Amino acid sequence: MDPTPETPAGPAPGARPNSDAGRAPLRMPMLILVAAAVLILDLVTKIAVVHYLDPFRPVRVIGDVVTLKLIRNPGAAFSMATGMTWLLTLVAIAVVVGVIKIGRTLRSAWWALGLGLVLGGALGNLIDRLFRAPGPLQGHVVDFVSVGWWPVFNVADSGIVCGAILLVALTLFGINPDGTRGHGDEGAAATTDQPTEKES
């Protein structure tokens, strides 16, 4: 007699399929790449400005509308909260830790871009606060871009603001960090997992 053909072993009864199958890849590498680009650009521009720019001689780029002028900012982005430098340093550290924690499970490219901009900007200004005068946790941030009435800012400030705006827009449009949209999928999954009255 011919042996009975073996049937391939299927998943155990009640076992759930791999939830990662068919999902978008993790975006941590993209987040790190964006943050590194912002950080390098911020550091290079600050080093150049400190070396070449005279604080008392602003450089006109577009008339009086756009100028480059070196200032040392003890406050937050756009010269806010100038008397709370040490607290702002701790907040920047918390932001860096939080972004990295979220990035470990990130699957949305847009969220990776936004968080990467925020992370790169936070790291850029954090390095100033840790290593520039007058000392650790009290360091003044180098700002140098002046546009009209807008407070003087730097590349890191731009990264933080642009990243934050993008993250708010993604939230408003219902795009989640895991790449899904809204809460419809979660609600459907929860409904599917619940046994019906006939089954029970």
PDB file of C-alpha atoms in Angstrom:
ATOM      1  CA  MET A   1       0.000   0.000   0.000  1.00  0.00           C
ATOM      2  CA  ASP A   2       1.141   3.488  -0.746  1.00  0.00           C
ATOM      3  CA  PRO A   3       1.906   5.503   2.335  1.00  0.00           C
ATOM      4  CA  THR A   4      -0.592   8.215   3.116  1.00  0.00           C
ATOM      5  CA  PRO A   5       0.854  11.571   1.977  1.00  0.00           C
ATOM      6  CA  GLU A   6       1.752  13.863   4.776  1.00  0.00           C
ATOM      7  CA  THR A   7      -0.085  17.130   4.949  1.00  0.00           C
ATOM      8  CA  PRO A   8       1.951  20.223   5.808  1.00  0.00           C
ATOM      9  CA  ALA A   9       1.654  21.233   9.402  1.00  0.00           C
ATOM     10  CA  GLY A  10      -0.482  24.324   9.766  1.00  0.00           C
ATOM     11  CA  PRO A  11      -0.729  26.752  12.607  1.00  0.00           C
ATOM     12  CA  ALA A  12      -2.033  25.423  15.856  1.00  0.00           C
ATOM     13  CA  PRO A  13      -5.764  25.916  16.476  1.00  0.00           C
ATOM     14  CA  GLY A  14      -6.436  29.325  17.909  1.00  0.00           C
ATOM     15  CA  ALA A  15      -2.959  30.624  17.015  1.00  0.00           C
ATOM     16  CA  ARG A  16      -2.814  34.145  15.576  1.00  0.00           C
ATOM     17  CA  PRO A  17      -0.849  34.885  12.391  1.00  0.00           C
ATOM     18  CA  ASN A  18       2.334  36.922  12.641  1.00  0.00           C
ATOM     19  CA  SER A  19       1.164  40.505  13.049  1.00  0.00           C
ATOM     20  CA  ASP A  20       4.364  41.858  11.422  1.00  0.00           C
ATOM     21  CA  ALA A  21       3.778  39.992   8.147  1.00  0.00           C
ATOM     22  CA  GLY A  22       3.080  42.420   5.315  1.00  0.00           C
ATOM     23  CA  ARG A  23       3.640  45.476   7.509  1.00  0.00           C
ATOM     24  CA  ALA A  24       5.957  48.357   6.664  1.00  0.00           C
ATOM     25  CA  PRO A  25       9.563  47.992   7.844  1.00  0.00           C
ATOM     26  CA  LEU A  26      10.834  49.660  10.968  1.00  0.00           C
ATOM     27  CA  ARG A  27      11.921  53.251  10.305  1.00  0.00           C
ATOM     28  CA  MET A  28      14.557  53.728  13.019  1.00  0.00           C
ATOM     29  CA  PRO A  29      17.418  53.859  10.461  1.00  0.00           C
ATOM     30  CA  MET A  30      15.623  56.631   8.559  1.00  0.00           C
ATOM     31  CA  LEU A  31      14.975  58.549  11.780  1.00  0.00           C
ATOM     32  CA  ILE A  32      18.672  58.347  12.727  1.00  0.00           C
ATOM     33  CA  LEU A  33      19.753  59.407   9.234  1.00  0.00           C
ATOM     34  CA  VAL A  34      17.525  62.502   9.260  1.00  0.00           C
ATOM     35  CA  ALA A  35      18.619  63.427  12.788  1.00  0.00           C
ATOM     36  CA  ALA A  36      22.297  63.006  11.857  1.00  0.00           C
ATOM     37  CA  ALA A  37      21.880  65.246   8.789  1.00  0.00           C
ATOM     38  CA  VAL A  38      20.237  68.009  10.860  1.00  0.00           C
ATOM     39  CA  LEU A  39      22.826  67.682  13.618  1.00  0.00           C
ATOM     40  CA  ILE A  40      25.824  67.819  11.260  1.00  0.00           C
ATOM     41  CA  LEU A  41      24.425  70.819   9.380  1.00  0.00           C
ATOM     42  CA  ASP A  42      23.728  72.583  12.687  1.00  0.00           C
ATOM     43  CA  LEU A  43      27.213  71.935  14.074  1.00  0.00           C
ATOM     44  CA  VAL A  44      28.987  72.962  10.868  1.00  0.00           C
ATOM     45  CA  THR A  45      27.056  76.222  10.520  1.00  0.00           C
ATOM     46  CA  LYS A  46      27.581  77.137  14.183  1.00  0.00           C
ATOM     47  CA  ILE A  47      31.334  76.489  13.989  1.00  0.00           C
ATOM     48  CA  ALA A  48      31.570  78.606  10.829  1.00  0.00           C
ATOM     49  CA  VAL A  49      29.514  81.434  12.293  1.00  0.00           C
ATOM     50  CA  VAL A  50      31.501  81.572  15.539  1.00  0.00           C
ATOM     51  CA  HIS A  51      34.764  81.576  13.571  1.00  0.00           C
ATOM     52  CA  TYR A  52      33.947  84.048  10.812  1.00  0.00           C
ATOM     53  CA  LEU A  53      31.088  86.265  11.996  1.00  0.00           C
ATOM     54  CA  ASP A  54      31.691  89.389  14.063  1.00  0.00           C
ATOM     55  CA  PRO A  55      28.884  89.803  16.650  1.00  0.00           C
ATOM     56  CA  PHE A  56      28.941  93.569  16.055  1.00  0.00           C
ATOM     57  CA  ARG A  57      28.879  93.393  12.238  1.00  0.00           C
ATOM     58  CA  PRO A  58      25.807  91.612  10.869  1.00  0.00           C
ATOM     59  CA  VAL A  59      26.020  90.347   7.295  1.00  0.00           C
ATOM     60  CA  ARG A  60      23.177  91.320   4.988  1.00  0.00           C
ATOM     61  CA  VAL A  61      21.907  88.490   2.828  1.00  0.00           C
ATOM     62  CA  ILE A  62      18.720  90.048   1.433  1.00  0.00           C
ATOM     63  CA  GLY A  63      18.784  93.730   2.340  1.00  0.00           C
ATOM     64  CA  ASP A  64      17.559  94.286   5.884  1.00  0.00           C
ATOM     65  CA  VAL A  65      15.082  91.405   5.665  1.00  0.00           C
ATOM     66  CA  VAL A  66      17.498  88.481   5.983  1.00  0.00           C
ATOM     67  CA  THR A  67      20.758  88.993   7.882  1.00  0.00           C
ATOM     68  CA  LEU A  68      23.341  86.862   9.656  1.00  0.00           C
ATOM     69  CA  LYS A  69      24.223  88.071  13.130  1.00  0.00           C
ATOM     70  CA  LEU A  70      25.848  86.133  15.938  1.00  0.00           C
ATOM     71  CA  ILE A  71      24.113  86.042  19.310  1.00  0.00           C
ATOM     72  CA  ARG A  72      24.448  83.759  22.329  1.00  0.00           C
ATOM     73  CA  ASN A  73      21.031  82.608  23.474  1.00  0.00           C
ATOM     74  CA  PRO A  74      20.591  81.316  27.059  1.00  0.00           C
ATOM     75  CA  GLY A  75      16.914  80.511  26.437  1.00  0.00           C
ATOM     76  CA  ALA A  76      14.869  78.142  24.327  1.00  0.00           C
ATOM     77  CA  ALA A  77      14.178  78.323  20.611  1.00  0.00           C
ATOM     78  CA  PHE A  78      13.756  81.903  19.367  1.00  0.00           C
ATOM     79  CA  SER A  79      15.192  83.339  22.637  1.00  0.00           C
ATOM     80  CA  MET A  80      12.296  82.273  24.863  1.00  0.00           C
ATOM     81  CA  ALA A  81      12.680  81.403  28.593  1.00  0.00           C
ATOM     82  CA  THR A  82      16.132  82.970  28.849  1.00  0.00           C
ATOM     83  CA  GLY A  83      16.300  82.538  32.618  1.00  0.00           C
ATOM     84  CA  MET A  84      15.719  78.760  32.654  1.00  0.00           C
ATOM     85  CA  THR A  85      18.764  77.391  30.832  1.00  0.00           C
ATOM     86  CA  TRP A  86      19.342  74.401  33.138  1.00  0.00           C
ATOM     87  CA  LEU A  87      15.679  73.358  32.951  1.00  0.00           C
ATOM     88  CA  LEU A  88      15.693  73.629  29.180  1.00  0.00           C
ATOM     89  CA  THR A  89      18.735  71.340  29.111  1.00  0.00           C
ATOM     90  CA  LEU A  90      16.883  68.680  31.090  1.00  0.00           C
ATOM     91  CA  VAL A  91      13.846  69.050  28.831  1.00  0.00           C
ATOM     92  CA  ALA A  92      16.066  68.577  25.763  1.00  0.00           C
ATOM     93  CA  ILE A  93      17.516  65.384  27.268  1.00  0.00           C
ATOM     94  CA  ALA A  94      13.989  64.091  27.957  1.00  0.00           C
ATOM     95  CA  VAL A  95      12.953  64.861  24.369  1.00  0.00           C
ATOM     96  CA  VAL A  96      15.948  62.952  22.975  1.00  0.00           C
ATOM     97  CA  VAL A  97      15.189  59.904  25.157  1.00  0.00           C
ATOM     98  CA  GLY A  98      11.475  60.012  24.274  1.00  0.00           C
ATOM     99  CA  VAL A  99      12.075  60.263  20.524  1.00  0.00           C
ATOM    100  CA  ILE A 100      14.519  57.345  20.560  1.00  0.00           C
ATOM    101  CA  LYS A 101      12.044  55.251  22.547  1.00  0.00           C
ATOM    102  CA  ILE A 102       9.232  55.945  20.085  1.00  0.00           C
ATOM    103  CA  GLY A 103      11.538  55.369  17.126  1.00  0.00           C
ATOM    104  CA  ARG A 104      12.212  51.757  18.105  1.00  0.00           C
ATOM    105  CA  THR A 105       8.719  50.716  16.932  1.00  0.00           C
ATOM    106  CA  LEU A 106       8.232  53.338  14.221  1.00  0.00           C
ATOM    107  CA  ARG A 107       6.896  52.170  10.834  1.00  0.00           C
ATOM    108  CA  SER A 108       5.710  55.417   9.234  1.00  0.00           C
ATOM    109  CA  ALA A 109       8.240  57.202   7.007  1.00  0.00           C
ATOM    110  CA  TRP A 110       6.528  60.547   7.635  1.00  0.00           C
ATOM    111  CA  TRP A 111       6.739  60.086  11.396  1.00  0.00           C
ATOM    112  CA  ALA A 112      10.378  59.098  11.016  1.00  0.00           C
ATOM    113  CA  LEU A 113      11.020  62.336   9.119  1.00  0.00           C
ATOM    114  CA  GLY A 114       9.250  64.490  11.714  1.00  0.00           C
ATOM    115  CA  LEU A 115      10.838  62.820  14.719  1.00  0.00           C
ATOM    116  CA  GLY A 116      14.230  62.870  12.998  1.00  0.00           C
ATOM    117  CA  LEU A 117      13.992  66.640  12.528  1.00  0.00           C
ATOM    118  CA  VAL A 118      13.029  67.106  16.177  1.00  0.00           C
ATOM    119  CA  LEU A 119      15.764  64.755  17.403  1.00  0.00           C
ATOM    120  CA  GLY A 120      18.486  66.380  15.306  1.00  0.00           C
ATOM    121  CA  GLY A 121      17.458  69.854  16.443  1.00  0.00           C
ATOM    122  CA  ALA A 122      17.236  68.853  20.091  1.00  0.00           C
ATOM    123  CA  LEU A 123      20.696  67.261  19.953  1.00  0.00           C
ATOM    124  CA  GLY A 124      22.178  70.317  18.218  1.00  0.00           C
ATOM    125  CA  ASN A 125      21.036  72.753  20.882  1.00  0.00           C
ATOM    126  CA  LEU A 126      21.741  70.242  23.667  1.00  0.00           C
ATOM    127  CA  ILE A 127      25.401  70.060  22.625  1.00  0.00           C
ATOM    128  CA  ASP A 128      25.613  73.847  22.956  1.00  0.00           C
ATOM    129  CA  ARG A 129      24.100  73.742  26.442  1.00  0.00           C
ATOM    130  CA  LEU A 130      26.478  71.026  27.567  1.00  0.00           C
ATOM    131  CA  PHE A 131      29.765  72.232  26.063  1.00  0.00           C
ATOM    132  CA  ARG A 132      29.601  75.989  25.454  1.00  0.00           C
ATOM    133  CA  ALA A 133      30.208  78.816  27.929  1.00  0.00           C
ATOM    134  CA  PRO A 134      29.402  79.585  30.669  1.00  0.00           C
ATOM    135  CA  GLY A 135      29.380  75.858  31.589  1.00  0.00           C
ATOM    136  CA  PRO A 136      27.599  72.480  31.543  1.00  0.00           C
ATOM    137  CA  LEU A 137      23.783  72.736  31.649  1.00  0.00           C
ATOM    138  CA  GLN A 138      24.193  76.527  31.391  1.00  0.00           C
ATOM    139  CA  GLY A 139      25.727  76.835  27.925  1.00  0.00           C
ATOM    140  CA  HIS A 140      24.373  79.480  25.575  1.00  0.00           C
ATOM    141  CA  VAL A 141      23.076  78.372  22.179  1.00  0.00           C
ATOM    142  CA  VAL A 142      24.553  79.950  19.049  1.00  0.00           C
ATOM    143  CA  ASP A 143      21.868  81.680  16.943  1.00  0.00           C
ATOM    144  CA  PHE A 144      22.655  83.534  13.736  1.00  0.00           C
ATOM    145  CA  VAL A 145      19.740  83.727  11.243  1.00  0.00           C
ATOM    146  CA  SER A 146      17.561  86.833  11.418  1.00  0.00           C
ATOM    147  CA  VAL A 147      14.493  87.123   9.179  1.00  0.00           C
ATOM    148  CA  GLY A 148      12.534  90.365   9.514  1.00  0.00           C
ATOM    149  CA  TRP A 149      10.813  90.667  12.888  1.00  0.00           C
ATOM    150  CA  TRP A 150      11.259  86.936  13.623  1.00  0.00           C
ATOM    151  CA  PRO A 151      13.597  86.143  16.555  1.00  0.00           C
ATOM    152  CA  VAL A 152      17.113  85.034  15.614  1.00  0.00           C
ATOM    153  CA  PHE A 153      17.370  81.258  15.189  1.00  0.00           C
ATOM    154  CA  ASN A 154      19.640  78.455  13.958  1.00  0.00           C
ATOM    155  CA  VAL A 155      19.406  75.183  12.003  1.00  0.00           C
ATOM    156  CA  ALA A 156      18.460  73.204  15.125  1.00  0.00           C
ATOM    157  CA  ASP A 157      15.557  75.555  15.871  1.00  0.00           C
ATOM    158  CA  SER A 158      14.317  75.150  12.296  1.00  0.00           C
ATOM    159  CA  GLY A 159      14.480  71.356  12.594  1.00  0.00           C
ATOM    160  CA  ILE A 160      12.514  71.345  15.842  1.00  0.00           C
ATOM    161  CA  VAL A 161       9.794  73.670  14.549  1.00  0.00           C
ATOM    162  CA  CYS A 162       9.413  71.987  11.132  1.00  0.00           C
ATOM    163  CA  GLY A 163       9.392  68.534  12.742  1.00  0.00           C
ATOM    164  CA  ALA A 164       6.803  69.559  15.320  1.00  0.00           C
ATOM    165  CA  ILE A 165       4.533  71.054  12.633  1.00  0.00           C
ATOM    166  CA  LEU A 166       4.795  67.854  10.591  1.00  0.00           C
ATOM    167  CA  LEU A 167       3.951  65.668  13.604  1.00  0.00           C
ATOM    168  CA  VAL A 168       0.910  67.781  14.420  1.00  0.00           C
ATOM    169  CA  ALA A 169      -0.269  67.535  10.803  1.00  0.00           C
ATOM    170  CA  LEU A 170       0.172  63.756  10.807  1.00  0.00           C
ATOM    171  CA  THR A 171      -1.861  63.500  14.005  1.00  0.00           C
ATOM    172  CA  LEU A 172      -4.643  65.673  12.572  1.00  0.00           C
ATOM    173  CA  PHE A 173      -4.798  63.571   9.400  1.00  0.00           C
ATOM    174  CA  GLY A 174      -4.974  60.362  11.423  1.00  0.00           C
ATOM    175  CA  ILE A 175      -1.619  58.901  10.384  1.00  0.00           C
ATOM    176  CA  ASN A 176      -0.251  56.796  13.238  1.00  0.00           C
ATOM    177  CA  PRO A 177       3.427  56.105  14.023  1.00  0.00           C
ATOM    178  CA  ASP A 178       2.938  52.434  13.081  1.00  0.00           C
ATOM    179  CA  GLY A 179       1.876  53.416   9.562  1.00  0.00           C
ATOM    180  CA  THR A 180      -1.854  52.798  10.023  1.00  0.00           C
ATOM    181  CA  ARG A 181      -4.579  55.407   9.610  1.00  0.00           C
ATOM    182  CA  GLY A 182      -7.085  56.311  12.302  1.00  0.00           C
ATOM    183  CA  HIS A 183      -8.458  53.696  14.723  1.00  0.00           C
ATOM    184  CA  GLY A 184     -10.605  51.659  12.354  1.00  0.00           C
ATOM    185  CA  ASP A 185      -8.195  48.716  12.093  1.00  0.00           C
ATOM    186  CA  GLU A 186      -7.785  48.440  15.841  1.00  0.00           C
ATOM    187  CA  GLY A 187     -11.526  48.490  16.399  1.00  0.00           C
ATOM    188  CA  ALA A 188     -12.096  45.821  13.741  1.00  0.00           C
ATOM    189  CA  ALA A 189      -9.381  43.621  15.253  1.00  0.00           C
ATOM    190  CA  ALA A 190     -10.898  43.969  18.700  1.00  0.00           C
ATOM    191  CA  THR A 191     -14.308  42.994  17.342  1.00  0.00           C
ATOM    192  CA  THR A 192     -12.890  39.964  15.529  1.00  0.00           C
ATOM    193  CA  ASP A 193     -11.168  38.687  18.661  1.00  0.00           C
ATOM    194  CA  GLN A 194     -14.411  38.690  20.683  1.00  0.00           C
ATOM    195  CA  PRO A 195     -16.394  35.379  20.553  1.00  0.00           C
ATOM    196  CA  THR A 196     -19.990  35.599  19.437  1.00  0.00           C
ATOM    197  CA  GLU A 197     -22.854  34.416  21.601  1.00  0.00           C
ATOM    198  CA  LYS A 198     -23.412  31.364  19.370  1.00  0.00           C
ATOM    199  CA  GLU A 199     -19.763  30.316  19.669  1.00  0.00           C
ATOM    200  CA  SER A 200     -19.823  30.578  23.459  1.00  0.00           C
TER     201      SER A 200
END
